[in-house]
mmCIF file of C-alpha atoms in Angstrom:
data_model
loop_
_atom_site.group_PDB
_atom_site.id
_atom_site.type_symbol
_atom_site.label_atom_id
_atom_site.label_comp_id
_atom_site.label_asym_id
_atom_site.label_seq_id
_atom_site.Cartn_x
_atom_site.Cartn_y
_atom_site.Cartn_z
ATOM 1 C CA SER A 156 5.521 -4.434 7.534
ATOM 2 C CA ILE A 157 4.939 -6.998 4.864
ATOM 3 C CA SER A 158 1.782 -9.062 5.218
ATOM 4 C CA SER A 159 3.102 -12.499 4.394
ATOM 5 C CA SER A 160 0.998 -15.120 2.659
ATOM 6 C CA GLN A 161 1.591 -18.572 1.301
ATOM 7 C CA HIS A 162 3.511 -18.625 -1.973
ATOM 8 C CA GLU A 163 0.828 -20.392 -3.956
ATOM 9 C CA ASP A 164 -0.978 -19.917 -7.227
ATOM 10 C CA SER A 165 -4.533 -18.712 -6.634
ATOM 11 C CA PRO A 166 -6.843 -16.101 -8.193
ATOM 12 C CA LEU A 167 -6.153 -13.726 -5.273
ATOM 13 C CA MET A 168 -2.377 -14.106 -5.593
ATOM 14 C CA ARG A 169 -2.525 -13.530 -9.365
ATOM 15 C CA ILE A 170 -4.479 -10.273 -8.883
ATOM 16 C CA PHE A 171 -3.136 -8.822 -5.609
ATOM 17 C CA GLY A 172 -0.085 -10.943 -4.775
ATOM 18 C CA GLY A 173 3.545 -10.125 -5.241
ATOM 19 C CA LEU A 174 6.958 -11.460 -4.328
ATOM 20 C CA ILE A 175 9.626 -9.635 -2.394
ATOM 21 C CA ARG A 176 13.269 -10.633 -1.846
ATOM 22 C CA LEU A 177 14.438 -10.114 1.734
ATOM 23 C CA ASN A 178 17.960 -10.132 3.096
ATOM 24 C CA SER A 179 18.175 -13.143 5.443
ATOM 25 C CA ARG A 180 19.957 -11.056 8.098
ATOM 26 C CA THR A 181 16.838 -8.932 8.548
ATOM 27 C CA SER A 182 15.419 -9.792 11.953
ATOM 28 C CA LYS A 183 11.882 -8.460 11.403
ATOM 29 C CA ALA A 184 11.253 -10.443 8.224
ATOM 30 C CA PRO A 185 7.971 -12.365 7.911
ATOM 31 C CA ARG A 186 7.574 -16.061 7.084
ATOM 32 C CA ARG A 187 9.994 -16.986 4.288
ATOM 33 C CA VAL A 188 10.816 -19.471 1.572
ATOM 34 C CA ASP A 189 14.572 -20.183 1.957
ATOM 35 C CA ARG A 190 16.764 -19.420 -1.070
ATOM 36 C CA GLY A 191 20.319 -19.306 0.276
ATOM 37 C CA PRO A 192 21.515 -16.002 1.796
ATOM 38 C CA GLU A 193 18.375 -14.211 0.635
ATOM 39 C CA THR A 194 14.763 -15.277 1.006
ATOM 40 C CA ILE A 195 11.596 -14.731 -0.978
ATOM 41 C CA SER A 196 8.300 -13.818 0.656
ATOM 42 C CA ALA A 197 4.868 -13.607 -0.938
ATOM 43 C CA PHE A 198 2.543 -10.729 0.003
ATOM 44 C CA LEU A 199 -1.056 -9.698 -0.614
ATOM 45 C CA LEU A 200 -0.911 -6.429 1.293
ATOM 46 C CA LEU A 201 1.844 -3.998 2.259
ATOM 47 C CA HIS A 202 1.454 -2.262 5.621
ATOM 48 C CA LEU A 203 3.023 1.193 5.757
ATOM 49 C CA ASP A 204 3.669 2.118 9.385
ATOM 50 C CA LEU A 205 3.125 5.867 9.633
ATOM 51 C CA THR A 206 3.991 5.771 13.344
ATOM 52 C CA GLU A 207 7.722 5.138 12.798
ATOM 53 C CA SER A 208 8.825 8.304 10.992
ATOM 54 C CA GLY A 209 8.262 11.895 12.017
ATOM 55 C CA GLY A 210 6.728 14.790 10.109
ATOM 56 C CA SER A 211 4.583 14.570 7.022
ATOM 57 C CA SER A 212 5.290 11.888 4.484
ATOM 58 C CA SER A 213 4.205 10.332 1.200
ATOM 59 C CA VAL A 214 3.244 6.794 0.220
ATOM 60 C CA GLU A 215 6.295 6.663 -2.053
ATOM 61 C CA LEU A 216 8.642 7.611 0.818
ATOM 62 C CA GLU A 217 6.984 5.115 3.193
ATOM 63 C CA LEU A 218 7.418 2.328 0.592
ATOM 64 C CA GLN A 219 11.119 3.225 0.233
ATOM 65 C CA GLN A 220 11.524 3.084 4.027
ATOM 66 C CA LEU A 221 9.806 -0.318 4.119
ATOM 67 C CA LEU A 222 12.244 -1.698 1.536
ATOM 68 C CA LEU A 223 15.216 -0.232 3.433
ATOM 69 C CA ARG A 224 13.980 -1.597 6.786
ATOM 70 C CA TYR A 225 13.835 -5.139 5.379
ATOM 71 C CA ASP A 226 16.774 -4.701 2.960
ATOM 72 C CA ALA A 227 14.318 -5.831 0.288
ATOM 73 C CA ARG A 228 13.494 -5.586 -3.427
ATOM 74 C CA PHE A 229 10.298 -6.377 -5.276
ATOM 75 C CA LEU A 230 10.692 -9.475 -7.460
ATOM 76 C CA ARG A 231 7.162 -9.437 -8.813
ATOM 77 C CA LEU A 232 4.649 -6.652 -8.382
ATOM 78 C CA PRO A 233 0.944 -7.438 -8.636
ATOM 79 C CA PRO A 234 -1.442 -5.954 -11.207
ATOM 80 C CA PHE A 235 -3.330 -4.318 -8.288
ATOM 81 C CA LEU A 236 -1.292 -3.165 -5.279
ATOM 82 C CA LEU A 237 -3.034 -3.061 -1.881
ATOM 83 C CA LEU A 238 -1.562 -0.677 0.707
ATOM 84 C CA HIS A 239 -2.584 -0.210 4.332
ATOM 85 C CA LEU A 240 -1.541 3.058 5.965
ATOM 86 C CA GLU A 241 -1.298 2.228 9.670
ATOM 87 C CA ARG A 242 -2.793 5.222 11.501
ATOM 88 C CA PHE A 243 -2.794 3.877 15.089
ATOM 89 C CA ARG A 244 -0.096 2.799 17.546
ATOM 90 C CA THR A 245 -0.286 1.383 21.034
ATOM 91 C CA GLY A 246 0.318 4.115 23.582
ATOM 92 C CA ALA A 247 2.189 3.852 26.899
ATOM 93 C CA ASP A 248 -1.130 3.106 28.617
ATOM 94 C CA GLY A 249 -1.773 0.148 26.303
ATOM 95 C CA LEU A 250 -4.600 1.966 24.496
ATOM 96 C CA PRO A 251 -4.553 2.870 20.793
ATOM 97 C CA ASP A 252 -3.313 6.352 19.884
ATOM 98 C CA ARG A 253 -4.287 7.897 16.586
ATOM 99 C CA VAL A 254 -1.394 9.145 14.422
ATOM 100 C CA SER A 255 -2.267 12.599 13.083
ATOM 101 C CA LYS A 256 0.594 12.655 10.599
ATOM 102 C CA LYS A 257 -0.318 13.640 7.056
ATOM 103 C CA CYS A 258 0.622 11.247 4.275
ATOM 104 C CA ARG A 259 0.440 12.338 0.646
ATOM 105 C CA MET A 260 -0.810 9.795 -1.863
ATOM 106 C CA ASP A 261 -0.297 10.761 -5.483
ATOM 107 C CA LEU A 262 -2.760 9.530 -8.081
ATOM 108 C CA LYS A 263 0.142 7.807 -9.871
ATOM 109 C CA LEU A 264 2.938 5.700 -8.385
ATOM 110 C CA GLU A 265 5.873 3.947 -10.033
ATOM 111 C CA LEU A 266 7.759 1.097 -8.383
ATOM 112 C CA GLU A 267 10.760 -0.928 -9.513
ATOM 113 C CA GLU A 268 10.613 -4.662 -9.973
ATOM 114 C CA ALA A 269 13.942 -6.519 -10.073
ATOM 115 C CA SER A 270 13.798 -9.974 -11.618
ATOM 116 C CA SER A 271 16.049 -11.953 -13.935
ATOM 117 C CA TYR A 272 18.824 -9.349 -13.603
ATOM 118 C CA THR A 273 16.657 -6.600 -15.083
ATOM 119 C CA LEU A 274 14.892 -3.631 -13.538
ATOM 120 C CA ARG A 275 11.404 -2.874 -14.756
ATOM 121 C CA SER A 276 9.311 0.118 -13.829
ATOM 122 C CA VAL A 277 5.722 -0.789 -12.889
ATOM 123 C CA PRO A 278 3.202 2.080 -13.012
ATOM 124 C CA TYR A 279 0.152 2.182 -10.719
ATOM 125 C CA GLN A 280 -2.823 4.517 -10.765
ATOM 126 C CA LEU A 281 -4.893 5.089 -7.638
ATOM 127 C CA ARG A 282 -8.343 3.538 -8.185
ATOM 128 C CA GLY A 283 -9.824 3.635 -4.726
ATOM 129 C CA ALA A 284 -9.231 4.316 -1.045
ATOM 130 C CA MET A 285 -10.927 3.721 2.296
ATOM 131 C CA CYS A 286 -10.509 6.465 4.895
ATOM 132 C CA HIS A 287 -11.218 6.027 8.621
ATOM 133 C CA TYR A 288 -12.437 9.025 10.613
ATOM 134 C CA GLY A 289 -12.327 8.525 14.357
ATOM 135 C CA GLU A 290 -10.136 8.538 17.447
ATOM 136 C CA VAL A 291 -10.082 4.746 17.999
ATOM 137 C CA PRO A 292 -9.771 1.905 15.480
ATOM 138 C CA GLU A 293 -12.941 0.210 16.800
ATOM 139 C CA GLY A 294 -15.152 3.258 16.239
ATOM 140 C CA GLY A 295 -15.686 6.154 13.903
ATOM 141 C CA ALA A 296 -16.836 6.344 10.327
ATOM 142 C CA TYR A 297 -15.471 5.315 6.963
ATOM 143 C CA LYS A 298 -15.465 7.119 3.666
ATOM 144 C CA ALA A 299 -14.796 5.304 0.394
ATOM 145 C CA LEU A 300 -13.292 6.965 -2.655
ATOM 146 C CA ILE A 301 -13.609 5.030 -5.914
ATOM 147 C CA THR A 302 -13.080 5.705 -9.598
ATOM 148 C CA GLU A 303 -15.218 5.056 -12.623
ATOM 149 C CA ALA A 304 -13.870 5.165 -16.164
ATOM 150 C CA ILE A 305 -15.739 7.748 -18.249
ATOM 151 C CA ALA A 306 -17.096 6.179 -21.427
ATOM 152 C CA GLY A 307 -15.446 7.815 -24.442
ATOM 153 C CA GLY A 308 -13.331 9.932 -22.081
ATOM 154 C CA GLY A 309 -9.969 8.747 -23.402
ATOM 155 C CA GLY A 310 -8.934 7.182 -20.103
ATOM 156 C CA SER A 311 -10.456 9.905 -17.926
ATOM 157 C CA LEU A 312 -11.738 8.927 -14.513
ATOM 158 C CA ARG A 313 -14.657 10.171 -12.452
ATOM 159 C CA TRP A 314 -14.216 9.972 -8.676
ATOM 160 C CA HIS A 315 -17.060 9.131 -6.295
ATOM 161 C CA VAL A 316 -17.036 9.716 -2.547
ATOM 162 C CA LEU A 317 -19.311 7.409 -0.570
ATOM 163 C CA ASP A 318 -20.141 7.679 3.121
ATOM 164 C CA ASP A 319 -22.962 6.505 5.354
ATOM 165 C CA VAL A 320 -25.391 9.026 3.879
ATOM 166 C CA THR A 321 -24.402 10.230 0.407
ATOM 167 C CA VAL A 322 -22.620 9.516 -2.834
ATOM 168 C CA ARG A 323 -20.930 12.547 -4.394
ATOM 169 C CA CYS A 324 -18.857 13.050 -7.535
ATOM 170 C CA LYS A 325 -15.459 14.759 -7.304
ATOM 171 C CA GLY A 326 -13.318 16.034 -10.136
ATOM 172 C CA GLN A 327 -9.776 14.772 -10.672
ATOM 173 C CA GLU A 328 -8.484 18.246 -9.733
ATOM 174 C CA GLU A 329 -10.160 17.993 -6.320
ATOM 175 C CA MET A 330 -8.633 14.548 -5.775
ATOM 176 C CA GLN A 331 -5.137 15.921 -6.376
ATOM 177 C CA GLU A 332 -5.679 18.232 -3.398
ATOM 178 C CA MET A 333 -6.797 15.488 -0.986
#
């Protein structure tokens, strides 16, 4: 789903916020700013529901499905895109069930922004991720993966994996396999 936020100018919106155009006939659409038959919604975070589709997936495919579900297009993409991969659903017993589905996240992602009658490709490079390890959302452990630019490395990145105990370096080749 789309995490809706107020359409306002703030430091957070300038860094992480975007605008998305939604078809007004879409029933699941979040809070909107009316603009005739279509509406515009601001977002800070995009939730990708991994519980809705079967089999393995990719972030790119999940984003496409999100846009199709809401009959939407990005009007303005933020400099830094925040994505939340939803890994839990409510089971028949009312308790959270962990989704074991694999979801591939490439180190590079390109999305289309449609504004002023032009399409523009916006490239993103993965800079960090938080991974939850556990059977319930309230418990378990987290692992953070972050990048550091290598000085004089011509744009090369060094990856660090942080958990409760250690900080380790990983090569870019190893990250491609994760």
